[in-house]
Tab-separated table of C-alpha atoms in Angstrom:
chain	number	residue	atom	x	y	z
A	267	UNK	CA	1.199	-16.150	-18.391
A	268	UNK	CA	-1.894	-18.030	-19.336
A	269	UNK	CA	-4.443	-16.596	-21.416
A	270	UNK	CA	-7.090	-14.842	-19.289
A	271	UNK	CA	-10.765	-15.966	-18.520
A	272	UNK	CA	-13.388	-14.225	-20.353
A	273	UNK	CA	-14.784	-12.865	-17.274
A	274	UNK	CA	-11.742	-11.225	-15.609
A	275	UNK	CA	-11.038	-7.765	-16.559
A	276	UNK	CA	-7.514	-7.337	-14.291
A	277	UNK	CA	-5.190	-9.814	-14.514
A	278	UNK	CA	-1.630	-8.678	-13.284
A	279	UNK	CA	1.227	-11.300	-12.490
A	280	UNK	CA	4.745	-10.698	-10.132
A	281	UNK	CA	3.923	-7.243	-10.713
A	282	UNK	CA	7.195	-5.144	-9.317
A	283	UNK	CA	7.426	-1.184	-8.684
A	284	UNK	CA	10.670	0.346	-7.517
A	285	UNK	CA	11.769	3.598	-6.717
A	286	UNK	CA	15.688	4.658	-6.803
A	287	UNK	CA	16.080	6.721	-3.409
A	288	UNK	CA	19.758	7.844	-2.969
A	289	UNK	CA	21.771	4.962	-3.241
A	290	UNK	CA	18.973	2.405	-2.641
A	291	UNK	CA	15.865	1.190	-3.974
A	292	UNK	CA	12.546	1.048	-2.503
A	293	UNK	CA	10.433	-1.946	-3.800
A	294	UNK	CA	7.107	-0.442	-3.215
A	295	UNK	CA	5.379	-3.615	-4.845
A	296	UNK	CA	7.342	-7.256	-4.653
A	297	UNK	CA	5.910	-9.837	-7.223
A	298	UNK	CA	2.038	-9.365	-6.610
A	299	UNK	CA	-0.231	-11.509	-8.530
A	300	UNK	CA	-4.147	-10.521	-8.600
A	301	UNK	CA	-6.883	-11.508	-11.130
A	302	UNK	CA	-10.188	-9.486	-10.673
A	303	UNK	CA	-13.570	-10.682	-12.224
A	304	UNK	CA	-15.694	-8.472	-14.159
A	305	UNK	CA	-18.697	-6.836	-11.481
A	306	UNK	CA	-16.545	-8.051	-8.502
A	307	UNK	CA	-16.171	-5.412	-5.610
A	308	UNK	CA	-12.632	-5.572	-4.244
A	309	UNK	CA	-11.074	-3.966	-1.146
A	310	UNK	CA	-7.667	-3.420	-1.041
A	311	UNK	CA	-6.682	-3.312	2.292
A	312	UNK	CA	-3.050	-2.708	4.619
A	313	UNK	CA	-1.274	-0.543	6.938
A	314	UNK	CA	0.150	2.726	5.575
A	315	UNK	CA	3.753	2.060	3.320
A	316	UNK	CA	2.270	-1.224	2.580
A	317	UNK	CA	2.045	-0.351	-1.382
A	318	UNK	CA	-1.563	0.116	-1.502
A	319	UNK	CA	-1.493	3.896	-3.264
A	320	UNK	CA	1.227	2.095	-5.632
A	321	UNK	CA	-0.823	-0.619	-7.049
A	322	UNK	CA	-3.929	1.235	-7.256
A	323	UNK	CA	-1.798	4.282	-9.420
A	324	UNK	CA	-0.633	1.450	-11.562
A	325	UNK	CA	-4.212	-0.383	-11.677
A	326	UNK	CA	-4.952	2.851	-13.112
A	327	UNK	CA	-2.380	3.362	-15.446
A	328	UNK	CA	-1.550	6.325	-13.853
A	329	UNK	CA	2.101	4.732	-13.349
A	330	UNK	CA	4.126	1.873	-14.667
A	331	UNK	CA	5.422	-1.595	-13.295
A	332	UNK	CA	8.959	-1.976	-13.408
A	333	UNK	CA	8.840	-5.768	-13.674
A	334	UNK	CA	5.670	-8.046	-14.362
A	335	UNK	CA	2.659	-7.872	-16.779
A	336	UNK	CA	-0.647	-6.084	-16.684
A	337	UNK	CA	-3.774	-7.106	-18.798
A	338	UNK	CA	-6.661	-4.858	-18.672
A	339	UNK	CA	-9.661	-6.392	-20.476
A	340	UNK	CA	-6.920	-8.318	-22.578
A	341	UNK	CA	-4.957	-5.859	-23.146
A	342	UNK	CA	-1.451	-5.624	-22.309
A	343	UNK	CA	-0.889	-2.124	-21.048
A	344	UNK	CA	2.802	-2.044	-21.132
A	345	UNK	CA	1.750	-2.153	-25.007
A	346	UNK	CA	-0.403	0.978	-25.093
A	347	UNK	CA	1.033	4.830	-25.951
A	348	UNK	CA	0.381	7.548	-23.657
A	349	UNK	CA	-2.680	9.087	-25.824
A	350	UNK	CA	-3.865	5.069	-25.819
A	351	UNK	CA	-3.157	4.891	-21.867
A	352	UNK	CA	-5.166	8.614	-21.468
A	353	UNK	CA	-7.755	7.426	-23.613
A	354	UNK	CA	-8.280	3.977	-21.682
A	355	UNK	CA	-8.511	6.026	-18.519
A	356	UNK	CA	-10.993	8.487	-19.452
A	357	UNK	CA	-13.269	5.628	-21.099
A	358	UNK	CA	-12.954	2.677	-19.154
A	359	UNK	CA	-11.723	3.643	-15.165
A	360	UNK	CA	-13.824	5.919	-12.930
A	361	UNK	CA	-11.806	7.654	-10.118
A	362	UNK	CA	-12.651	8.599	-6.414
A	363	UNK	CA	-10.516	10.136	-4.219
A	364	UNK	CA	-10.274	10.823	-0.452
A	365	UNK	CA	-9.880	14.311	-1.096
A	366	UNK	CA	-12.671	14.874	-3.690
A	367	UNK	CA	-10.351	16.586	-6.098
A	368	UNK	CA	-13.429	19.050	-7.493
A	369	UNK	CA	-12.720	22.257	-8.888
A	370	UNK	CA	-13.530	25.265	-6.167
A	371	UNK	CA	-14.960	27.375	-9.040
A	372	UNK	CA	-16.768	25.188	-10.729
A	373	UNK	CA	-20.723	23.997	-9.710
A	374	UNK	CA	-21.619	20.441	-9.276
A	375	UNK	CA	-23.028	19.532	-12.745
A	376	UNK	CA	-19.684	21.549	-14.105
A	377	UNK	CA	-17.613	19.547	-11.960
A	378	UNK	CA	-19.431	16.468	-13.438
A	379	UNK	CA	-19.305	17.252	-17.192
A	380	UNK	CA	-15.744	17.386	-17.370
A	381	UNK	CA	-14.646	14.148	-17.790
A	382	UNK	CA	-17.078	14.177	-20.701
A	383	UNK	CA	-15.453	17.440	-21.832
A	384	UNK	CA	-12.296	15.981	-22.014
A	385	UNK	CA	-13.687	13.106	-24.285
A	386	UNK	CA	-15.079	15.672	-26.672
A	387	UNK	CA	-18.867	14.902	-26.105
A	388	UNK	CA	-21.057	17.681	-27.212
A	389	UNK	CA	-22.418	20.247	-24.782
A	390	UNK	CA	-26.253	18.954	-24.688
A	391	UNK	CA	-25.046	15.220	-24.159
A	392	UNK	CA	-22.658	15.960	-21.245
A	393	UNK	CA	-25.477	18.331	-19.600
A	394	UNK	CA	-27.955	15.348	-19.948
A	395	UNK	CA	-25.159	12.650	-18.907
A	396	UNK	CA	-24.179	14.574	-15.643
A	397	UNK	CA	-27.561	15.601	-14.389
A	398	UNK	CA	-28.390	11.910	-14.672
A	399	UNK	CA	-25.270	11.093	-12.917
A	400	UNK	CA	-25.691	13.169	-9.923
A	401	UNK	CA	-29.673	12.320	-9.751
A	402	UNK	CA	-28.159	8.547	-9.733
A	403	UNK	CA	-26.558	9.907	-6.381
A	404	UNK	CA	-29.150	11.553	-4.786
A	405	UNK	CA	-27.820	15.261	-5.496
A	406	UNK	CA	-30.718	16.745	-7.961
A	407	UNK	CA	-31.293	19.515	-5.831
A	408	UNK	CA	-27.257	20.407	-5.393
A	409	UNK	CA	-26.451	21.007	-9.123
A	410	UNK	CA	-25.758	24.604	-8.906
A	411	UNK	CA	-24.122	24.113	-5.680
A	412	UNK	CA	-20.475	24.978	-5.320
A	413	UNK	CA	-17.718	22.499	-3.323
A	414	UNK	CA	-17.866	25.283	-0.429
A	415	UNK	CA	-21.810	25.026	-0.625
A	416	UNK	CA	-21.737	20.945	0.134
A	417	UNK	CA	-20.835	18.979	2.790
A	418	UNK	CA	-18.198	16.333	2.628
A	419	UNK	CA	-20.839	13.343	1.748
A	420	UNK	CA	-22.150	15.770	-0.553
A	421	UNK	CA	-19.066	16.657	-2.302
A	422	UNK	CA	-17.846	12.974	-2.571
A	423	UNK	CA	-21.063	12.020	-3.972
A	424	UNK	CA	-20.130	14.864	-6.464
A	425	UNK	CA	-16.747	13.056	-7.297
A	426	UNK	CA	-18.743	9.633	-7.379
A	427	UNK	CA	-21.192	11.015	-10.035
A	428	UNK	CA	-17.999	12.462	-11.629
A	429	UNK	CA	-16.447	8.903	-12.125
A	430	UNK	CA	-19.373	7.264	-13.381
A	431	UNK	CA	-20.518	10.276	-15.736
A	432	UNK	CA	-18.354	8.402	-18.721
A	433	UNK	CA	-20.265	4.816	-17.615
A	434	UNK	CA	-16.889	3.393	-16.873
A	435	UNK	CA	-16.492	-0.722	-16.655
A	436	UNK	CA	-14.274	0.212	-13.522
A	437	UNK	CA	-14.614	2.417	-10.704
A	438	UNK	CA	-11.196	2.958	-8.943
A	439	UNK	CA	-11.572	4.478	-5.293
A	440	UNK	CA	-9.000	5.587	-3.331
A	441	UNK	CA	-9.883	5.992	0.102
A	442	UNK	CA	-12.844	7.188	-0.663
A	443	UNK	CA	-14.191	7.370	3.309
A	444	UNK	CA	-11.141	8.792	4.984
A	445	UNK	CA	-12.064	12.383	4.606
A	446	UNK	CA	-15.538	11.633	6.120
A	447	UNK	CA	-16.940	10.890	9.606
A	448	UNK	CA	-17.815	7.293	10.237
A	449	UNK	CA	-21.921	7.924	9.460
A	450	UNK	CA	-21.399	10.029	5.854
A	451	UNK	CA	-18.669	6.903	4.900
A	452	UNK	CA	-20.898	4.279	5.307
A	453	UNK	CA	-23.556	6.357	3.259
A	454	UNK	CA	-20.772	6.620	0.565
A	455	UNK	CA	-19.827	2.787	1.057
A	456	UNK	CA	-23.314	1.878	0.832
A	457	UNK	CA	-23.909	4.115	-2.346
A	458	UNK	CA	-21.100	2.001	-4.064
A	459	UNK	CA	-22.521	-0.888	-3.314
A	460	UNK	CA	-25.747	-0.004	-4.765
A	461	UNK	CA	-23.828	1.000	-8.086
A	462	UNK	CA	-21.849	-2.332	-7.621
A	463	UNK	CA	-24.758	-4.405	-7.588
A	464	UNK	CA	-27.360	-2.043	-9.896
A	465	UNK	CA	-24.832	-1.054	-12.997
A	466	UNK	CA	-22.515	-4.305	-12.424
A	467	UNK	CA	-19.858	-2.003	-12.207
A	468	UNK	CA	-16.260	-3.368	-11.110
A	469	UNK	CA	-15.127	-1.440	-8.225
A	470	UNK	CA	-11.611	-1.522	-6.599
A	471	UNK	CA	-11.181	0.220	-3.123
A	472	UNK	CA	-7.965	0.877	-1.374
A	473	UNK	CA	-9.046	1.448	2.412
A	474	UNK	CA	-8.428	1.543	5.656
A	475	UNK	CA	-12.393	1.836	6.387
A	476	UNK	CA	-12.973	-2.079	8.202
A	477	UNK	CA	-17.136	-1.449	7.316
A	478	UNK	CA	-15.804	-1.947	3.480
A	479	UNK	CA	-15.357	-5.521	4.361
A	480	UNK	CA	-19.032	-5.842	4.549
A	481	UNK	CA	-19.756	-4.822	0.923
A	482	UNK	CA	-16.734	-6.478	-0.403
A	483	UNK	CA	-16.622	-9.847	-2.329
A	484	UNK	CA	-12.664	-10.058	-2.082
A	485	UNK	CA	-10.357	-8.423	0.383
A	486	UNK	CA	-6.754	-8.329	-0.814
A	487	UNK	CA	-4.400	-7.683	2.050
A	488	UNK	CA	-1.069	-6.000	1.356
A	489	UNK	CA	1.796	-5.810	3.182
A	490	UNK	CA	5.369	-4.628	2.578
A	491	UNK	CA	4.684	-4.557	-0.989
A	492	UNK	CA	3.501	-8.379	-1.347
A	493	UNK	CA	-0.156	-10.067	-1.057
A	494	UNK	CA	-0.252	-11.310	2.493
A	495	UNK	CA	-3.547	-12.964	2.241
A	496	UNK	CA	-7.020	-12.711	-0.098
A	497	UNK	CA	-10.050	-13.490	1.795
A	498	UNK	CA	-13.585	-13.640	0.454
A	499	UNK	CA	-16.041	-11.879	2.351
A	500	UNK	CA	-18.410	-14.825	3.505
A	501	UNK	CA	-15.277	-16.670	5.053
A	502	UNK	CA	-14.441	-14.008	7.413
A	503	UNK	CA	-16.576	-13.177	10.384
A	504	UNK	CA	-18.230	-10.016	9.314
A	505	UNK	CA	-18.518	-8.738	13.235
A	506	UNK	CA	-15.288	-7.016	12.497
A	507	UNK	CA	-16.694	-4.999	9.887
A	508	UNK	CA	-18.794	-3.079	12.820
A	509	UNK	CA	-15.920	-1.973	14.614
């Protein structure tokens, strides 16, 4: 593999992921090559079962490839210990999930503080940074509300704030609008784009939502475990994002 360029935060080459299934082996990823530059907004699109979730799990250091190489910020992920991988996930990567993954007994502020608690950040600093993150996503007036007291869009904004609170370089969003209606989903898409533009955070989103095309720099199309094609937004008829 050639040395990555200075602006490349993710470089994967010939990535394979297989799962034994009885007497057969399921090849979830087949020779995937992707380069993602710092500050990009990349959408990963494809039908159910195409390998999107498997790829996102590997990008987030939640799973390891069967073969191939994954460089994260010039570090070969395969050389890291479990503790080093955990530290990387907590420090460098923010996660946003389709179903929010908020703790129901905690209010918004406490949910957002959690990653900082795991990182050993002192209580006063945790609170300050959590408040700042909630203000950034427009929930300054919902800090004391528990998830059951929030709308779906507000819950996802809390999840975005939680992902941002560690000030990661990358946000991984797995179907971030999947549990939302179209209007609320558009609000979350616009919020993620604002964060990308204003803070320079790299965003990688696995999605079925065609509206994501309107804000993405590149769209990676996955099918049958492989990269079918990669398109730049300016080369796409953006009217399809309005469907």
